[in-house]
Amino acid sequence: MTGDPGLQPERTRLAWRRTALALTVVTVLAVRLALTGDVPGALLAAAVVLVWAGALAACWRRAAGSGPVPVGSPALPAVALATAVLALLAVPLVLRGMW
């Protein structure tokens, strides 16, 4: 007996796509703040882009996937970690942009 999943798989795919879009917007804003011509800003921008690329790969795999998520899938912890790292990288950028 198979159950009717309804729209749940589509909602899940859309949620992963929204997460990828939000991470992309944050990355663009962080890179914009970081690129002021100095070396520390360029290094922070590079770090932000690397973290974003890893998170985007995890989000995109889940957004394109069909069927249930395997138990122990690393996608959710990877995106959560990437979000925390982006937040930590953004703090010096915001503080630097205030002065």
Tab-separated table of N, CA, C and O in Angstrom:
chain	number	residue	atom	x	y	z
A	1	MET	N	0.841	-1.178	0.000
A	1	MET	CA	0.000	0.000	0.000
A	1	MET	C	0.887	1.242	0.000
A	1	MET	O	1.744	1.410	0.850
A	2	THR	N	0.701	2.112	-0.967
A	2	THR	CA	1.489	3.345	-1.044
A	2	THR	C	0.596	4.522	-0.715
A	2	THR	O	-0.564	4.581	-1.126
A	3	GLY	N	1.145	5.460	0.016
A	3	GLY	CA	0.385	6.639	0.387
A	3	GLY	C	0.513	7.719	-0.670
A	3	GLY	O	1.450	7.753	-1.449
A	4	ASP	N	-0.454	8.587	-0.706
A	4	ASP	CA	-0.425	9.714	-1.621
A	4	ASP	C	0.345	10.847	-0.955
A	4	ASP	O	-0.102	11.407	0.045
A	5	PRO	N	1.520	11.206	-1.482
A	5	PRO	CA	2.307	12.248	-0.832
A	5	PRO	C	1.719	13.636	-1.023
A	5	PRO	O	2.136	14.580	-0.357
A	6	GLY	N	0.772	13.777	-1.935
A	6	GLY	CA	0.176	15.087	-2.160
A	6	GLY	C	1.196	16.065	-2.698
A	6	GLY	O	2.005	15.746	-3.565
A	7	LEU	N	1.184	17.260	-2.163
A	7	LEU	CA	2.093	18.303	-2.627
A	7	LEU	C	3.347	18.429	-1.769
A	7	LEU	O	4.153	19.325	-1.995
A	8	GLN	N	3.497	17.548	-0.793
A	8	GLN	CA	4.637	17.665	0.112
A	8	GLN	C	5.987	17.640	-0.608
A	8	GLN	O	6.843	18.471	-0.316
A	9	PRO	N	6.234	16.748	-1.568
A	9	PRO	CA	7.531	16.780	-2.255
A	9	PRO	C	7.778	18.096	-2.996
A	9	PRO	O	8.891	18.626	-2.981
A	10	GLU	N	6.724	18.642	-3.589
A	10	GLU	CA	6.890	19.913	-4.289
A	10	GLU	C	7.180	21.045	-3.310
A	10	GLU	O	8.034	21.899	-3.561
A	11	ARG	N	6.491	21.056	-2.169
A	11	ARG	CA	6.757	22.085	-1.151
A	11	ARG	C	8.183	21.982	-0.641
A	11	ARG	O	8.849	22.999	-0.412
A	12	THR	N	8.671	20.761	-0.473
A	12	THR	CA	10.036	20.560	0.006
A	12	THR	C	11.035	21.095	-1.020
A	12	THR	O	11.998	21.785	-0.661
A	13	ARG	N	10.838	20.767	-2.289
A	13	ARG	CA	11.739	21.271	-3.332
A	13	ARG	C	11.723	22.790	-3.376
A	13	ARG	O	12.762	23.435	-3.494
A	14	LEU	N	10.540	23.386	-3.267
A	14	LEU	CA	10.446	24.846	-3.281
A	14	LEU	C	11.128	25.463	-2.067
A	14	LEU	O	11.758	26.526	-2.164
A	15	ALA	N	11.027	24.819	-0.920
A	15	ALA	CA	11.691	25.336	0.280
A	15	ALA	C	13.209	25.323	0.109
A	15	ALA	O	13.898	26.280	0.498
A	16	TRP	N	13.745	24.249	-0.463
A	16	TRP	CA	15.196	24.199	-0.704
A	16	TRP	C	15.609	25.261	-1.708
A	16	TRP	O	16.677	25.869	-1.588
A	17	ARG	N	14.781	25.516	-2.710
A	17	ARG	CA	15.112	26.567	-3.685
A	17	ARG	C	15.077	27.940	-3.039
A	17	ARG	O	15.908	28.799	-3.334
A	18	ARG	N	14.111	28.175	-2.153
A	18	ARG	CA	14.071	29.462	-1.435
A	18	ARG	C	15.298	29.624	-0.557
A	18	ARG	O	15.847	30.725	-0.449
A	19	THR	N	15.728	28.546	0.075
A	19	THR	CA	16.932	28.610	0.904
A	19	THR	C	18.139	28.966	0.046
A	19	THR	O	18.959	29.812	0.428
A	20	ALA	N	18.263	28.332	-1.114
A	20	ALA	CA	19.380	28.637	-2.018
A	20	ALA	C	19.326	30.095	-2.471
A	20	ALA	O	20.360	30.772	-2.531
A	21	LEU	N	18.139	30.589	-2.770
A	21	LEU	CA	18.003	31.980	-3.189
A	21	LEU	C	18.388	32.941	-2.068
A	21	LEU	O	19.089	33.930	-2.292
A	22	ALA	N	17.941	32.657	-0.860
A	22	ALA	CA	18.280	33.519	0.277
A	22	ALA	C	19.794	33.529	0.525
A	22	ALA	O	20.379	34.590	0.774
A	23	LEU	N	20.426	32.362	0.448
A	23	LEU	CA	21.877	32.310	0.626
A	23	LEU	C	22.597	33.075	-0.480
A	23	LEU	O	23.622	33.712	-0.235
A	24	THR	N	22.062	33.038	-1.686
A	24	THR	CA	22.667	33.773	-2.799
A	24	THR	C	22.569	35.275	-2.568
A	24	THR	O	23.540	36.010	-2.796
A	25	VAL	N	21.432	35.746	-2.109
A	25	VAL	CA	21.262	37.175	-1.838
A	25	VAL	C	22.221	37.624	-0.741
A	25	VAL	O	22.886	38.663	-0.863
A	26	VAL	N	22.324	36.850	0.324
A	26	VAL	CA	23.239	37.191	1.412
A	26	VAL	C	24.676	37.219	0.905
A	26	VAL	O	25.465	38.115	1.262
A	27	THR	N	25.033	36.270	0.061
A	27	THR	CA	26.391	36.225	-0.482
A	27	THR	C	26.678	37.445	-1.349
A	27	THR	O	27.751	38.057	-1.237
A	28	VAL	N	25.741	37.814	-2.197
A	28	VAL	CA	25.946	38.987	-3.052
A	28	VAL	C	26.126	40.242	-2.202
A	28	VAL	O	27.023	41.061	-2.461
A	29	LEU	N	25.309	40.398	-1.182
A	29	LEU	CA	25.441	41.570	-0.314
A	29	LEU	C	26.758	41.555	0.458
A	29	LEU	O	27.407	42.598	0.614
A	30	ALA	N	27.172	40.388	0.928
A	30	ALA	CA	28.438	40.297	1.654
A	30	ALA	C	29.619	40.600	0.744
A	30	ALA	O	30.557	41.299	1.147
A	31	VAL	N	29.592	40.083	-0.459
A	31	VAL	CA	30.679	40.364	-1.405
A	31	VAL	C	30.695	41.846	-1.755
A	31	VAL	O	31.769	42.455	-1.858
A	32	ARG	N	29.537	42.428	-1.899
A	32	ARG	CA	29.469	43.871	-2.186
A	32	ARG	C	30.100	44.678	-1.051
A	32	ARG	O	30.824	45.647	-1.293
A	33	LEU	N	29.829	44.294	0.181
A	33	LEU	CA	30.438	44.982	1.323
A	33	LEU	C	31.946	44.719	1.403
A	33	LEU	O	32.704	45.585	1.810
A	34	ALA	N	32.365	43.513	1.028
A	34	ALA	CA	33.757	43.118	1.210
A	34	ALA	C	34.686	43.714	0.170
A	34	ALA	O	35.854	43.961	0.456
A	35	LEU	N	34.199	43.926	-1.014
A	35	LEU	CA	35.082	44.368	-2.096
A	35	LEU	C	35.223	45.881	-2.107
A	35	LEU	O	34.592	46.589	-2.865
A	36	THR	N	36.096	46.360	-1.267
A	36	THR	CA	36.391	47.788	-1.224
A	36	THR	C	37.811	48.070	-1.674
A	36	THR	O	38.283	49.177	-1.557
A	37	GLY	N	38.489	47.045	-2.152
A	37	GLY	CA	39.824	47.256	-2.682
A	37	GLY	C	40.956	46.808	-1.783
A	37	GLY	O	42.096	46.809	-2.202
A	38	ASP	N	40.662	46.421	-0.554
A	38	ASP	CA	41.745	45.984	0.327
A	38	ASP	C	41.810	44.463	0.387
A	38	ASP	O	40.870	43.759	0.043
A	39	VAL	N	42.950	43.952	0.830
A	39	VAL	CA	43.181	42.506	0.841
A	39	VAL	C	42.278	41.779	1.838
A	39	VAL	O	41.707	40.743	1.489
A	40	PRO	N	42.104	42.246	3.077
A	40	PRO	CA	41.203	41.515	3.992
A	40	PRO	C	39.776	41.414	3.454
A	40	PRO	O	39.119	40.388	3.614
A	41	GLY	N	39.304	42.459	2.802
A	41	GLY	CA	37.967	42.413	2.228
A	41	GLY	C	37.872	41.381	1.122
A	41	GLY	O	36.884	40.651	1.016
A	42	ALA	N	38.905	41.297	0.305
A	42	ALA	CA	38.914	40.307	-0.771
A	42	ALA	C	38.970	38.886	-0.210
A	42	ALA	O	38.326	37.979	-0.736
A	43	LEU	N	39.724	38.695	0.858
A	43	LEU	CA	39.793	37.370	1.480
A	43	LEU	C	38.444	36.981	2.083
A	43	LEU	O	38.018	35.829	1.976
A	44	LEU	N	37.786	37.929	2.741
A	44	LEU	CA	36.455	37.654	3.284
A	44	LEU	C	35.462	37.347	2.167
A	44	LEU	O	34.639	36.443	2.290
A	45	ALA	N	35.552	38.084	1.066
A	45	ALA	CA	34.658	37.829	-0.064
A	45	ALA	C	34.891	36.429	-0.627
A	45	ALA	O	33.939	35.712	-0.943
A	46	ALA	N	36.152	36.028	-0.729
A	46	ALA	CA	36.463	34.686	-1.234
A	46	ALA	C	35.924	33.615	-0.293
A	46	ALA	O	35.367	32.600	-0.742
A	47	ALA	N	36.063	33.829	1.009
A	47	ALA	CA	35.554	32.860	1.984
A	47	ALA	C	34.035	32.753	1.893
A	47	ALA	O	33.474	31.659	1.942
A	48	VAL	N	33.367	33.882	1.759
A	48	VAL	CA	31.905	33.886	1.649
A	48	VAL	C	31.466	33.122	0.401
A	48	VAL	O	30.531	32.317	0.442
A	49	VAL	N	32.154	33.338	-0.710
A	49	VAL	CA	31.782	32.661	-1.958
A	49	VAL	C	32.021	31.158	-1.845
A	49	VAL	O	31.210	30.353	-2.330
A	50	LEU	N	33.100	30.740	-1.195
A	50	LEU	CA	33.359	29.309	-1.024
A	50	LEU	C	32.281	28.643	-0.167
A	50	LEU	O	31.799	27.551	-0.494
A	51	VAL	N	31.907	29.284	0.923
A	51	VAL	CA	30.861	28.738	1.786
A	51	VAL	C	29.536	28.682	1.030
A	51	VAL	O	28.802	27.700	1.098
A	52	TRP	N	29.247	29.746	0.293
A	52	TRP	CA	28.019	29.786	-0.495
A	52	TRP	C	27.974	28.660	-1.524
A	52	TRP	O	26.932	28.023	-1.702
A	53	ALA	N	29.090	28.397	-2.191
A	53	ALA	CA	29.125	27.342	-3.207
A	53	ALA	C	28.817	25.971	-2.597
A	53	ALA	O	28.063	25.177	-3.178
A	54	GLY	N	29.374	25.700	-1.424
A	54	GLY	CA	29.082	24.432	-0.755
A	54	GLY	C	27.623	24.312	-0.352
A	54	GLY	O	26.990	23.269	-0.541
A	55	ALA	N	27.080	25.387	0.198
A	55	ALA	CA	25.674	25.366	0.612
A	55	ALA	C	24.756	25.275	-0.594
A	55	ALA	O	23.744	24.562	-0.568
A	56	LEU	N	25.108	25.961	-1.666
A	56	LEU	CA	24.288	25.911	-2.863
A	56	LEU	C	24.254	24.507	-3.452
A	56	LEU	O	23.203	24.044	-3.900
A	57	ALA	N	25.390	23.826	-3.419
A	57	ALA	CA	25.428	22.453	-3.934
A	57	ALA	C	24.496	21.546	-3.127
A	57	ALA	O	23.747	20.740	-3.687
A	58	ALA	N	24.521	21.695	-1.799
A	58	ALA	CA	23.641	20.877	-0.949
A	58	ALA	C	22.173	21.209	-1.201
A	58	ALA	O	21.329	20.311	-1.314
A	59	CYS	N	21.853	22.501	-1.305
A	59	CYS	CA	20.469	22.908	-1.553
A	59	CYS	C	19.996	22.429	-2.911
A	59	CYS	O	18.870	21.948	-3.044
A	60	TRP	N	20.832	22.562	-3.902
A	60	TRP	CA	20.403	22.214	-5.249
A	60	TRP	C	20.152	20.717	-5.396
A	60	TRP	O	19.220	20.313	-6.073
A	61	ARG	N	21.000	19.911	-4.758
A	61	ARG	CA	20.770	18.463	-4.804
A	61	ARG	C	19.425	18.111	-4.181
A	61	ARG	O	18.698	17.268	-4.683
A	62	ARG	N	19.096	18.744	-3.070
A	62	ARG	CA	17.814	18.457	-2.418
A	62	ARG	C	16.656	19.033	-3.214
A	62	ARG	O	15.591	18.454	-3.259
A	63	ALA	N	16.840	20.199	-3.849
A	63	ALA	CA	15.760	20.799	-4.616
A	63	ALA	C	15.458	19.992	-5.872
A	63	ALA	O	14.316	19.925	-6.313
A	64	ALA	N	16.465	19.354	-6.429
A	64	ALA	CA	16.266	18.569	-7.647
A	64	ALA	C	15.859	17.136	-7.346
A	64	ALA	O	15.378	16.432	-8.229
A	65	GLY	N	16.057	16.699	-6.102
A	65	GLY	CA	15.777	15.317	-5.744
A	65	GLY	C	14.288	15.009	-5.722
A	65	GLY	O	13.453	15.861	-5.471
A	66	SER	N	14.008	13.792	-6.018
A	66	SER	CA	12.624	13.341	-5.904
A	66	SER	C	12.615	12.120	-4.998
A	66	SER	O	13.529	11.314	-5.018
A	67	GLY	N	11.625	12.034	-4.200
A	67	GLY	CA	11.554	10.923	-3.270
A	67	GLY	C	11.984	11.352	-1.881
A	67	GLY	O	12.347	12.495	-1.640
A	68	PRO	N	11.952	10.424	-0.960
A	68	PRO	CA	12.249	10.766	0.430
A	68	PRO	C	13.735	11.041	0.643
A	68	PRO	O	14.596	10.560	-0.087
A	69	VAL	N	14.008	11.831	1.667
A	69	VAL	CA	15.390	12.126	2.051
A	69	VAL	C	15.927	10.933	2.821
A	69	VAL	O	15.277	10.446	3.743
A	70	PRO	N	17.098	10.423	2.453
A	70	PRO	CA	17.656	9.304	3.204
A	70	PRO	C	17.971	9.701	4.644
A	70	PRO	O	18.333	10.844	4.913
A	71	VAL	N	17.827	8.759	5.539
A	71	VAL	CA	18.135	9.022	6.942
A	71	VAL	C	19.622	9.334	7.057
A	71	VAL	O	20.463	8.661	6.479
A	72	GLY	N	19.949	10.375	7.778
A	72	GLY	CA	21.339	10.760	7.950
A	72	GLY	C	21.873	11.582	6.793
A	72	GLY	O	23.075	11.717	6.628
A	73	SER	N	20.993	12.164	5.974
A	73	SER	CA	21.421	12.989	4.855
A	73	SER	C	22.188	14.205	5.373
A	73	SER	O	21.738	14.882	6.297
A	74	PRO	N	23.338	14.504	4.790
A	74	PRO	CA	24.148	15.613	5.285
A	74	PRO	C	23.680	16.980	4.790
A	74	PRO	O	24.268	17.992	5.162
A	75	ALA	N	22.648	17.045	3.980
A	75	ALA	CA	22.248	18.315	3.382
A	75	ALA	C	21.819	19.337	4.433
A	75	ALA	O	22.279	20.473	4.419
A	76	LEU	N	20.943	18.966	5.337
A	76	LEU	CA	20.441	19.920	6.322
A	76	LEU	C	21.536	20.414	7.263
A	76	LEU	O	21.687	21.632	7.442
A	77	PRO	N	22.360	19.538	7.853
A	77	PRO	CA	23.447	20.058	8.687
A	77	PRO	C	24.447	20.905	7.898
A	77	PRO	O	24.973	21.897	8.425
A	78	ALA	N	24.700	20.561	6.643
A	78	ALA	CA	25.643	21.336	5.833
A	78	ALA	C	25.114	22.747	5.583
A	78	ALA	O	25.865	23.729	5.706
A	79	VAL	N	23.840	22.856	5.281
A	79	VAL	CA	23.265	24.178	5.038
A	79	VAL	C	23.188	24.979	6.334
A	79	VAL	O	23.443	26.181	6.346
A	80	ALA	N	22.871	24.331	7.435
A	80	ALA	CA	22.839	25.022	8.728
A	80	ALA	C	24.226	25.537	9.099
A	80	ALA	O	24.383	26.676	9.554
A	81	LEU	N	25.241	24.724	8.889
A	81	LEU	CA	26.617	25.147	9.169
A	81	LEU	C	27.026	26.289	8.247
A	81	LEU	O	27.640	27.269	8.692
A	82	ALA	N	26.680	26.194	6.980
A	82	ALA	CA	27.026	27.259	6.038
A	82	ALA	C	26.337	28.568	6.418
A	82	ALA	O	26.940	29.642	6.324
A	83	THR	N	25.098	28.489	6.873
A	83	THR	CA	24.386	29.689	7.298
A	83	THR	C	25.067	30.325	8.504
A	83	THR	O	25.236	31.551	8.562
A	84	ALA	N	25.485	29.503	9.457
A	84	ALA	CA	26.189	30.033	10.631
A	84	ALA	C	27.526	30.657	10.240
A	84	ALA	O	27.890	31.728	10.740
A	85	VAL	N	28.250	30.006	9.338
A	85	VAL	CA	29.541	30.551	8.900
A	85	VAL	C	29.343	31.858	8.143
A	85	VAL	O	30.095	32.818	8.348
A	86	LEU	N	28.325	31.931	7.285
A	86	LEU	CA	28.049	33.183	6.585
A	86	LEU	C	27.712	34.297	7.567
A	86	LEU	O	28.131	35.437	7.384
A	87	ALA	N	26.963	33.974	8.605
A	87	ALA	CA	26.643	34.980	9.621
A	87	ALA	C	27.905	35.457	10.332
A	87	ALA	O	28.088	36.657	10.562
A	88	LEU	N	28.795	34.528	10.677
A	88	LEU	CA	30.037	34.910	11.349
A	88	LEU	C	30.945	35.726	10.437
A	88	LEU	O	31.624	36.651	10.892
A	89	LEU	N	30.972	35.392	9.157
A	89	LEU	CA	31.775	36.172	8.219
A	89	LEU	C	31.169	37.541	7.956
A	89	LEU	O	31.883	38.495	7.640
A	90	ALA	N	29.866	37.652	8.088
A	90	ALA	CA	29.199	38.919	7.815
A	90	ALA	C	29.400	39.942	8.925
A	90	ALA	O	29.361	41.141	8.664
A	91	VAL	N	29.643	39.488	10.138
A	91	VAL	CA	29.803	40.427	11.256
A	91	VAL	C	30.943	41.414	10.999
A	91	VAL	O	30.742	42.633	11.098
A	92	PRO	N	32.160	40.951	10.658
A	92	PRO	CA	33.206	41.939	10.395
A	92	PRO	C	32.910	42.812	9.174
A	92	PRO	O	33.307	43.974	9.132
A	93	LEU	N	32.210	42.273	8.209
A	93	LEU	CA	31.871	43.070	7.039
A	93	LEU	C	30.919	44.204	7.389
A	93	LEU	O	31.078	45.333	6.957
A	94	VAL	N	29.923	43.883	8.198
A	94	VAL	CA	28.965	44.906	8.600
A	94	VAL	C	29.634	45.949	9.486
A	94	VAL	O	29.441	47.159	9.308
A	95	LEU	N	30.456	45.497	10.428
A	95	LEU	CA	31.148	46.441	11.299
A	95	LEU	C	32.092	47.332	10.494
A	95	LEU	O	32.206	48.529	10.767
A	96	ARG	N	32.760	46.743	9.520
A	96	ARG	CA	33.663	47.535	8.688
A	96	ARG	C	32.893	48.509	7.815
A	96	ARG	O	33.342	49.631	7.569
A	97	GLY	N	31.718	48.120	7.355
A	97	GLY	CA	30.909	48.994	6.524
A	97	GLY	C	30.289	50.143	7.290
A	97	GLY	O	29.889	51.139	6.698
A	98	MET	N	30.220	50.037	8.611
A	98	MET	CA	29.641	51.098	9.427
A	98	MET	C	30.607	52.268	9.596
A	98	MET	O	30.177	53.383	9.906
A	99	TRP	N	31.893	52.013	9.423
A	99	TRP	CA	32.871	53.095	9.626
A	99	TRP	C	33.411	53.582	8.328
A	99	TRP	O	33.773	53.071	7.440
